[in-house]
């Protein structure tokens, strides 16, 4: 695969002038005194370096140990140039080389501010100098390999792109760009190697996410926050997928047990250049719809310090622990809810006896379940009948639940893309029916 990166002068990154050759076989200008990531970290790294390099190495080594020798996993590390992702990227390049794994990096330019394209170019050049096959994606690059999605034209980010505000839209585009590149790497490997996508989220990011979701009234399913490891499905050519195919891609966050201060210390210890993104500042250029700071910036710069001052303690470890405990509880609830759903689900049969789109649930099977389980079963049913999970609210599920627990002959419940009603089946047993709405209704 062609690795496209050009080196440009940056106010943050020093200009390089020598020619290393990374694993993808593409050279880039760099200094004559070029040092790779493994040389930079060394065989006996300092404590500030070990705090990052060890969890990253353990993460990659565990995957390398369980892979087939003929099909090692492909490492793809996302790096914006901030301290978190830069520390992750340099550590990942070092570990991948020591383990004999192919290593790629991707830097996504969202086009949010002047100079971002140059910064993305210099980040990619630095990572290629460190030993990665560096890729860039963004709205300023020419040609299919420079767009966020090959099928779509070049465009600039807009706060109204998906209606989720600048933070949500930037995340959507960023993950889309990463998924597209992972898809290319998977296909280039013939569908034999899992792509390991590394993200630089830290314990501080975890704590911020918990507070954001608490403020929105989220349940335990949302409080579980970010997972250390989760599958990341790709859309690949059908001929590449077989019963023996590995998982297409995995999303890995090896730094969730690490503090943001540790990643900064890593970069300072090794002299790694970093990008200071003004959009993360409390007075940054992007604002919420009401003109106030972006929610995550407000949590980071105002709320967490205020909590720490009020409680005379650092709240981040406790909030991150809450996320871990919530994940354990959520996994248990999902296990039992999935079993209950499988027991209660029925085909949706019309009055003429024909099976139609949608599904039905046997009310007597689930009505006596604890409410937390029962509403998870209802969520499974709604999603199974065609509703996007993100369009379901607690209010929606409460109204559907009342068709079982507070039945007074009320009519159908209208949800996004779905209607739900209570009736009886051919055996005279009460059921809940979930059917997609007709187009335009």
Short mmCIF file of C-alpha atoms in Angstrom, two decimals:
data_model
loop_
_atom_site.label_atom_id
_atom_site.label_comp_id
_atom_site.label_asym_id
_atom_site.label_seq_id
_atom_site.Cartn_x
_atom_site.Cartn_y
_atom_site.Cartn_z
CA UNK A 1 0.00 0.00 0.00
CA UNK A 2 1.28 3.46 -0.82
CA UNK A 3 2.23 5.44 2.28
CA UNK A 4 1.68 9.11 1.53
CA UNK A 5 3.34 11.65 3.77
CA UNK A 6 5.19 14.87 3.06
CA UNK A 7 7.28 16.82 5.52
CA UNK A 8 6.53 20.47 6.13
CA UNK A 9 7.90 23.05 8.52
CA UNK A 10 5.71 23.46 11.62
CA UNK A 11 5.80 25.79 14.58
CA UNK A 12 5.51 22.68 16.77
CA UNK A 13 7.42 19.97 14.94
CA UNK A 14 11.09 20.39 14.02
CA UNK A 15 11.87 19.98 10.34
CA UNK A 16 13.77 16.77 9.49
CA UNK A 17 16.12 16.06 6.64
CA UNK A 18 17.26 12.30 6.35
CA UNK A 19 15.77 9.21 4.65
CA UNK A 20 14.60 6.27 6.76
CA UNK A 21 12.73 3.38 5.20
CA UNK A 22 9.78 2.21 7.31
CA UNK A 23 8.12 -1.22 7.01
CA UNK A 24 5.94 -0.11 4.09
CA UNK A 25 9.02 0.65 2.03
CA UNK A 26 8.39 4.36 1.44
CA UNK A 27 11.12 6.85 2.31
CA UNK A 28 10.66 10.32 3.77
CA UNK A 29 13.09 13.13 4.50
CA UNK A 30 14.49 13.15 8.04
CA UNK A 31 17.63 14.25 9.92
CA UNK A 32 21.00 12.59 9.45
CA UNK A 33 20.98 11.80 13.16
CA UNK A 34 17.70 9.95 12.79
CA UNK A 35 16.63 7.89 15.81
CA UNK A 36 13.91 5.25 15.60
CA UNK A 37 11.31 4.65 18.32
CA UNK A 38 13.16 1.57 19.60
CA UNK A 39 16.44 3.49 19.81
CA UNK A 40 14.66 6.39 21.52
CA UNK A 41 13.05 4.17 24.17
CA UNK A 42 16.07 1.88 24.55
CA UNK A 43 16.46 -1.42 26.38
CA UNK A 44 16.24 0.08 29.90
CA UNK A 45 13.78 2.99 29.65
CA UNK A 46 13.32 5.53 32.40
CA UNK A 47 10.37 5.22 34.77
CA UNK A 48 8.41 7.93 32.92
CA UNK A 49 8.83 5.97 29.69
CA UNK A 50 8.04 2.55 31.21
CA UNK A 51 4.72 3.89 32.51
CA UNK A 52 3.55 4.04 28.88
CA UNK A 53 5.72 1.55 27.00
CA UNK A 54 4.99 -1.42 29.30
CA UNK A 55 1.16 -1.46 29.05
CA UNK A 56 1.41 -0.92 25.28
CA UNK A 57 3.93 -3.74 24.90
CA UNK A 58 1.91 -6.13 27.07
CA UNK A 59 -1.18 -5.36 25.00
CA UNK A 60 0.49 -6.07 21.67
CA UNK A 61 2.49 -9.05 22.95
CA UNK A 62 -0.68 -10.80 24.11
CA UNK A 63 -2.12 -10.53 20.59
CA UNK A 64 1.14 -11.57 18.95
CA UNK A 65 1.36 -14.66 21.19
CA UNK A 66 -2.09 -15.85 20.14
CA UNK A 67 -1.79 -15.17 16.41
CA UNK A 68 -0.77 -17.58 13.68
CA UNK A 69 2.91 -17.19 12.67
CA UNK A 70 1.93 -16.85 9.00
CA UNK A 71 -0.65 -14.15 9.74
CA UNK A 72 0.56 -11.77 12.46
CA UNK A 73 -1.83 -8.98 13.48
CA UNK A 74 -1.47 -5.60 11.77
CA UNK A 75 -1.04 -2.69 14.18
CA UNK A 76 -2.75 0.61 13.27
CA UNK A 77 -2.24 3.40 15.81
CA UNK A 78 -4.30 6.59 15.60
CA UNK A 79 -2.24 9.69 16.40
CA UNK A 80 -3.42 13.29 16.37
CA UNK A 81 -0.08 14.58 17.64
CA UNK A 82 -1.30 15.30 21.18
CA UNK A 83 0.72 13.95 24.10
CA UNK A 84 -1.62 10.98 24.71
CA UNK A 85 -1.62 9.67 21.15
CA UNK A 86 2.04 10.57 20.53
CA UNK A 87 3.18 8.58 23.58
CA UNK A 88 0.98 5.69 22.45
CA UNK A 89 2.27 5.83 18.87
CA UNK A 90 5.98 5.91 19.75
CA UNK A 91 5.51 3.05 22.23
CA UNK A 92 3.49 1.03 19.72
CA UNK A 93 6.11 1.49 17.00
CA UNK A 94 8.81 0.30 19.38
CA UNK A 95 6.82 -2.73 20.55
CA UNK A 96 5.68 -3.70 17.06
CA UNK A 97 9.28 -3.72 15.82
CA UNK A 98 10.42 -5.83 18.76
CA UNK A 99 7.56 -8.27 18.16
CA UNK A 100 7.98 -8.37 14.39
CA UNK A 101 4.51 -6.92 13.68
CA UNK A 102 3.64 -4.61 10.78
CA UNK A 103 2.98 -1.14 12.17
CA UNK A 104 0.94 1.67 10.58
CA UNK A 105 -0.16 5.04 11.90
CA UNK A 106 -3.03 7.26 10.82
CA UNK A 107 -3.38 10.99 11.42
CA UNK A 108 -6.76 12.53 10.62
CA UNK A 109 -7.02 16.22 9.78
CA UNK A 110 -10.56 17.42 10.43
CA UNK A 111 -9.96 20.74 8.65
CA UNK A 112 -11.23 22.65 11.69
CA UNK A 113 -8.60 25.37 11.81
CA UNK A 114 -5.84 27.01 9.78
CA UNK A 115 -2.60 25.06 9.81
CA UNK A 116 -4.17 21.72 10.72
CA UNK A 117 -3.15 20.16 7.39
CA UNK A 118 0.50 21.10 7.95
CA UNK A 119 0.37 19.75 11.49
CA UNK A 120 -1.09 16.44 10.26
CA UNK A 121 1.66 16.21 7.63
CA UNK A 122 4.43 16.79 10.16
CA UNK A 123 2.92 14.34 12.65
CA UNK A 124 2.81 11.68 9.93
CA UNK A 125 6.39 12.50 8.88
CA UNK A 126 7.65 12.20 12.45
CA UNK A 127 5.93 8.83 12.97
CA UNK A 128 7.36 7.55 9.70
CA UNK A 129 10.79 8.65 10.88
CA UNK A 130 10.13 6.70 14.09
CA UNK A 131 9.51 3.56 12.02
CA UNK A 132 5.80 3.43 11.15
CA UNK A 133 4.14 3.32 7.77
CA UNK A 134 2.37 6.65 8.23
CA UNK A 135 -0.95 7.58 6.60
CA UNK A 136 -2.94 10.80 6.54
CA UNK A 137 -6.63 11.34 5.96
CA UNK A 138 -8.39 14.67 5.68
CA UNK A 139 -10.42 17.10 3.57
CA UNK A 140 -7.35 18.94 2.23
CA UNK A 141 -5.70 15.94 0.56
CA UNK A 142 -6.11 15.23 -3.12
CA UNK A 143 -7.40 11.95 -4.54
CA UNK A 144 -9.31 9.01 -3.09
CA UNK A 145 -6.64 7.97 -0.58
CA UNK A 146 -6.79 11.43 1.00
CA UNK A 147 -10.52 11.64 1.57
CA UNK A 148 -12.34 10.48 4.68
CA UNK A 149 -14.31 7.99 2.59
CA UNK A 150 -13.23 6.93 -0.87
CA UNK A 151 -16.84 6.97 -2.10
CA UNK A 152 -17.49 10.55 -1.00
CA UNK A 153 -16.09 13.88 -2.21
CA UNK A 154 -13.68 16.01 -0.25
CA UNK A 155 -15.54 18.19 2.27
CA UNK A 156 -15.03 20.34 5.34
CA UNK A 157 -16.41 19.53 8.77
CA UNK A 158 -19.58 21.37 9.74
CA UNK A 159 -21.22 21.65 13.17
CA UNK A 160 -24.45 20.56 11.48
CA UNK A 161 -23.02 17.57 9.61
CA UNK A 162 -24.81 14.95 11.71
CA UNK A 163 -26.55 17.18 14.20
CA UNK A 164 -24.26 16.04 17.04
CA UNK A 165 -22.22 19.24 17.29
CA UNK A 166 -18.56 19.68 16.37
CA UNK A 167 -17.28 17.08 18.87
CA UNK A 168 -19.67 14.35 17.76
CA UNK A 169 -19.24 15.06 14.06
CA UNK A 170 -15.45 15.12 14.33
CA UNK A 171 -15.55 11.75 16.11
CA UNK A 172 -17.83 10.30 13.41
CA UNK A 173 -15.47 11.39 10.64
CA UNK A 174 -12.37 10.31 12.55
CA UNK A 175 -13.66 6.79 13.18
CA UNK A 176 -14.87 6.57 9.60
CA UNK A 177 -11.41 7.46 8.31
CA UNK A 178 -9.77 4.91 10.61
CA UNK A 179 -12.26 2.22 9.60
CA UNK A 180 -11.62 2.86 5.91
CA UNK A 181 -7.86 2.52 6.31
CA UNK A 182 -8.26 -0.61 8.48
CA UNK A 183 -10.46 -2.05 5.73
CA UNK A 184 -7.71 -1.43 3.17
CA UNK A 185 -5.04 -3.03 5.38
CA UNK A 186 -7.23 -6.06 6.05
CA UNK A 187 -7.90 -6.59 2.36
CA UNK A 188 -4.23 -6.05 1.46
CA UNK A 189 -3.39 -8.89 3.87
CA UNK A 190 -5.88 -11.16 2.11
CA UNK A 191 -8.23 -11.27 5.09
CA UNK A 192 -5.77 -13.38 7.09
CA UNK A 193 -4.65 -10.89 9.74
CA UNK A 194 -6.62 -9.01 12.39
CA UNK A 195 -6.10 -5.24 12.38
CA UNK A 196 -5.38 -3.93 15.89
CA UNK A 197 -6.56 -0.31 16.09
CA UNK A 198 -4.90 1.48 19.02
CA UNK A 199 -6.45 4.61 20.54
CA UNK A 200 -4.80 6.86 23.13
CA UNK A 201 -7.64 7.32 25.63
CA UNK A 202 -6.40 7.60 29.22
CA UNK A 203 -7.90 7.25 32.68
CA UNK A 204 -8.66 10.98 32.59
CA UNK A 205 -10.72 10.53 29.41
CA UNK A 206 -12.58 7.69 31.11
CA UNK A 207 -13.44 9.88 34.11
CA UNK A 208 -14.62 12.73 31.88
CA UNK A 209 -16.89 10.37 29.95
CA UNK A 210 -18.45 9.05 33.18
CA UNK A 211 -19.31 12.60 34.31
CA UNK A 212 -20.70 13.54 30.90
CA UNK A 213 -22.99 10.52 30.90
CA UNK A 214 -24.01 10.97 34.53
CA UNK A 215 -25.14 14.50 33.69
CA UNK A 216 -27.32 13.10 30.89
CA UNK A 217 -29.08 10.67 33.23
CA UNK A 218 -27.51 7.56 31.71
CA UNK A 219 -27.95 4.06 33.07
CA UNK A 220 -25.30 1.50 33.89
CA UNK A 221 -24.98 0.59 30.20
CA UNK A 222 -23.63 4.08 29.46
CA UNK A 223 -21.68 4.51 32.68
CA UNK A 224 -19.55 1.52 31.72
CA UNK A 225 -17.88 4.00 29.39
CA UNK A 226 -14.94 2.97 27.19
CA UNK A 227 -13.81 -0.64 26.88
CA UNK A 228 -10.16 -1.71 26.90
CA UNK A 229 -10.91 -4.07 24.00
CA UNK A 230 -13.85 -4.47 21.65
CA UNK A 231 -14.47 -5.83 18.15
CA UNK A 232 -14.46 -3.23 15.38
CA UNK A 233 -16.37 -4.74 12.41
CA UNK A 234 -15.29 -3.78 8.92
CA UNK A 235 -17.12 -4.08 5.62
CA UNK A 236 -14.84 -6.32 3.58
CA UNK A 237 -15.09 -8.15 0.28
CA UNK A 238 -17.27 -11.28 0.79
CA UNK A 239 -14.63 -13.54 -0.76
CA UNK A 240 -12.19 -12.68 2.04
CA UNK A 241 -14.49 -13.87 4.82
CA UNK A 242 -14.77 -17.55 5.68
CA UNK A 243 -15.38 -19.70 8.74
CA UNK A 244 -11.61 -19.64 9.38
CA UNK A 245 -11.21 -15.88 8.99
CA UNK A 246 -9.91 -13.98 12.03
CA UNK A 247 -11.77 -11.09 13.63
CA UNK A 248 -11.47 -8.29 11.10
CA UNK A 249 -10.39 -5.58 13.53
CA UNK A 250 -10.16 -4.91 17.25
CA UNK A 251 -10.28 -1.53 18.97
CA UNK A 252 -7.68 -1.44 21.77
CA UNK A 253 -7.13 1.21 24.44
CA UNK A 254 -3.97 0.19 26.30
CA UNK A 255 -3.66 3.48 28.22
CA UNK A 256 -6.96 3.46 30.13
CA UNK A 257 -5.00 2.71 33.31
CA UNK A 258 -2.61 5.62 32.66
CA UNK A 259 -2.98 9.27 33.62
CA UNK A 260 -2.72 12.13 31.15
CA UNK A 261 0.19 13.51 33.15
CA UNK A 262 2.09 10.27 32.44
CA UNK A 263 1.78 10.63 28.66
CA UNK A 264 3.05 14.21 28.89
CA UNK A 265 5.97 13.05 31.05
CA UNK A 266 6.77 10.36 28.45
CA UNK A 267 6.95 12.93 25.66
CA UNK A 268 9.03 15.32 27.75
CA UNK A 269 11.46 12.56 28.79
CA UNK A 270 12.06 11.45 25.19
CA UNK A 271 11.73 14.88 23.55
CA UNK A 272 8.76 13.82 21.41
CA UNK A 273 7.12 16.83 19.74
CA UNK A 274 3.41 17.31 20.43
CA UNK A 275 0.52 19.33 19.06
CA UNK A 276 -1.38 21.63 21.40
CA UNK A 277 -4.88 21.60 19.92
CA UNK A 278 -6.73 24.84 20.84
CA UNK A 279 -10.11 23.13 20.34
CA UNK A 280 -9.44 21.29 23.64
CA UNK A 281 -9.09 24.56 25.58
CA UNK A 282 -11.88 25.98 27.68
CA UNK A 283 -11.81 29.14 25.53
CA UNK A 284 -11.23 27.26 22.26
CA UNK A 285 -12.72 28.28 18.91
CA UNK A 286 -15.58 25.74 18.96
CA UNK A 287 -18.54 26.26 21.28
CA UNK A 288 -21.73 24.43 22.20
CA UNK A 289 -25.00 25.59 20.65
CA UNK A 290 -25.66 27.98 23.56
CA UNK A 291 -22.23 29.61 23.23
CA UNK A 292 -20.75 27.90 26.29
CA UNK A 293 -17.54 25.82 26.15
CA UNK A 294 -17.67 22.34 24.67
CA UNK A 295 -18.97 19.95 27.32
CA UNK A 296 -15.84 17.80 27.57
CA UNK A 297 -13.62 20.89 27.83
CA UNK A 298 -15.82 22.22 30.62
CA UNK A 299 -15.65 18.87 32.45
CA UNK A 300 -11.86 18.77 32.05
CA UNK A 301 -10.99 22.32 33.00
CA UNK A 302 -13.78 23.26 35.44
CA UNK A 303 -15.78 20.36 36.83
CA UNK A 304 -13.05 17.86 37.69
CA UNK A 305 -10.85 20.49 39.38
CA UNK A 306 -13.88 21.74 41.33
CA UNK A 307 -14.73 18.22 42.50
CA UNK A 308 -11.12 17.64 43.52
CA UNK A 309 -11.07 20.87 45.51
CA UNK A 310 -14.44 20.23 47.17
CA UNK A 311 -13.61 16.64 48.18
CA UNK A 312 -9.90 17.20 48.83
CA UNK A 313 -9.10 14.21 46.62
CA UNK A 314 -8.32 13.32 43.04
CA UNK A 315 -11.68 12.10 41.64
CA UNK A 316 -10.30 10.55 38.43
CA UNK A 317 -9.30 7.09 39.78
CA UNK A 318 -12.64 6.69 41.57
CA UNK A 319 -14.62 7.68 38.49
CA UNK A 320 -12.60 5.30 36.32
CA UNK A 321 -13.22 2.53 38.87
CA UNK A 322 -16.93 3.31 38.67
CA UNK A 323 -16.74 2.78 34.91
CA UNK A 324 -15.08 -0.63 35.39
CA UNK A 325 -17.65 -1.76 37.96
CA UNK A 326 -20.48 -0.55 35.73
CA UNK A 327 -19.02 -2.56 32.85
CA UNK A 328 -19.02 -5.75 34.96
CA UNK A 329 -22.64 -5.16 36.01
CA UNK A 330 -23.71 -4.31 32.47
CA UNK A 331 -22.16 -7.47 31.04
CA UNK A 332 -24.03 -9.58 33.59
CA UNK A 333 -27.34 -7.83 32.88
CA UNK A 334 -26.84 -8.17 29.12
CA UNK A 335 -26.11 -11.88 29.49
CA UNK A 336 -29.40 -12.53 31.28
CA UNK A 337 -31.36 -10.13 29.07
CA UNK A 338 -30.13 -11.85 25.91
CA UNK A 339 -31.19 -15.23 27.29
CA UNK A 340 -34.62 -13.90 28.29
CA UNK A 341 -35.12 -12.29 24.88
CA UNK A 342 -34.25 -15.52 23.10
CA UNK A 343 -36.80 -17.34 25.26
CA UNK A 344 -39.61 -14.82 24.73
CA UNK A 345 -39.22 -13.83 21.06
CA UNK A 346 -41.73 -15.09 18.49
CA UNK A 347 -42.35 -14.46 14.78
CA UNK A 348 -44.79 -11.64 14.07
CA UNK A 349 -47.80 -13.34 12.47
CA UNK A 350 -50.51 -11.38 10.62
CA UNK A 351 -54.24 -11.99 10.95
CA UNK A 352 -54.00 -14.08 7.79
CA UNK A 353 -51.40 -16.33 9.42
CA UNK A 354 -48.43 -14.97 7.45
CA UNK A 355 -45.14 -14.02 9.06
CA UNK A 356 -44.32 -10.36 8.51
CA UNK A 357 -41.50 -7.95 9.20
CA UNK A 358 -40.87 -7.39 12.89
CA UNK A 359 -41.23 -9.68 15.89
CA UNK A 360 -43.38 -10.46 18.92
CA UNK A 361 -42.58 -11.07 22.60
CA UNK A 362 -44.48 -13.44 24.87
CA UNK A 363 -45.57 -11.19 27.73
CA UNK A 364 -45.94 -13.92 30.36
CA UNK A 365 -42.31 -14.95 29.82
CA UNK A 366 -40.86 -11.54 30.69
CA UNK A 367 -43.50 -9.63 32.68
CA UNK A 368 -42.22 -10.87 36.05
CA UNK A 369 -38.56 -10.07 35.34
CA UNK A 370 -36.90 -7.28 37.36
CA UNK A 371 -37.44 -3.97 35.62
CA UNK A 372 -33.75 -3.57 34.70
CA UNK A 373 -33.81 -6.90 32.86
CA UNK A 374 -37.26 -6.42 31.39
CA UNK A 375 -36.42 -3.09 29.79
CA UNK A 376 -33.21 -4.52 28.35
CA UNK A 377 -35.29 -7.26 26.74
CA UNK A 378 -37.56 -4.58 25.29
CA UNK A 379 -34.51 -2.74 23.94
CA UNK A 380 -33.36 -5.96 22.26
CA UNK A 381 -36.81 -6.28 20.69
CA UNK A 382 -36.91 -2.70 19.42
CA UNK A 383 -33.43 -2.93 17.91
CA UNK A 384 -34.23 -6.34 16.45
CA UNK A 385 -37.32 -4.87 14.79
CA UNK A 386 -35.34 -2.08 13.14
CA UNK A 387 -34.85 0.86 15.53
CA UNK A 388 -31.36 2.31 15.81
CA UNK A 389 -30.18 1.89 19.41
CA UNK A 390 -29.17 5.56 19.61
CA UNK A 391 -32.76 6.63 18.82
CA UNK A 392 -34.22 4.83 21.84
CA UNK A 393 -34.70 6.81 25.03
CA UNK A 394 -35.59 5.74 28.56
CA UNK A 395 -39.00 7.37 27.99
CA UNK A 396 -39.62 5.16 24.93
CA UNK A 397 -38.83 1.98 26.86
CA UNK A 398 -40.96 3.06 29.82
CA UNK A 399 -43.99 3.53 27.58
CA UNK A 400 -43.48 0.13 25.94
CA UNK A 401 -43.01 -1.44 29.38
CA UNK A 402 -46.38 -0.03 30.48
CA UNK A 403 -48.07 -2.14 27.80
CA UNK A 404 -47.17 -5.06 30.05
CA UNK A 405 -47.11 -3.66 33.58
CA UNK A 406 -49.84 -0.97 33.39
CA UNK A 407 -52.11 -2.32 30.65
CA UNK A 408 -55.37 -0.33 30.41
CA UNK A 409 -56.24 -0.97 26.80
CA UNK A 410 -53.98 1.80 25.46
CA UNK A 411 -53.28 1.90 21.76
CA UNK A 412 -50.04 1.43 19.83
CA UNK A 413 -46.85 3.12 21.01
CA UNK A 414 -45.14 5.02 18.21
CA UNK A 415 -41.34 4.97 18.34
CA UNK A 416 -38.78 6.14 15.77
CA UNK A 417 -39.24 3.80 12.74
CA UNK A 418 -41.38 1.44 14.83
CA UNK A 419 -44.80 0.89 16.37
CA UNK A 420 -45.51 -1.43 19.30
CA UNK A 421 -48.88 -2.78 20.41
CA UNK A 422 -50.36 -5.45 22.64
CA UNK A 423 -52.58 -8.25 21.39
CA UNK A 424 -53.10 -12.02 21.75
CA UNK A 425 -51.62 -14.77 19.62
CA UNK A 426 -53.41 -17.80 18.14
CA UNK A 427 -53.04 -19.62 21.48
CA UNK A 428 -54.74 -16.70 23.25
CA UNK A 429 -51.49 -15.70 25.01
CA UNK A 430 -50.76 -11.96 25.38
CA UNK A 431 -47.90 -10.73 23.21
CA UNK A 432 -46.19 -7.46 22.38
CA UNK A 433 -45.81 -6.84 18.65
CA UNK A 434 -42.96 -4.79 17.19
CA UNK A 435 -43.33 -3.81 13.53
CA UNK A 436 -41.54 -1.26 11.33
CA UNK A 437 -43.57 1.73 10.27
CA UNK A 438 -44.51 2.07 6.64
CA UNK A 439 -42.28 4.54 4.74
CA UNK A 440 -43.52 8.10 5.15
CA UNK A 441 -45.76 7.31 8.13
#
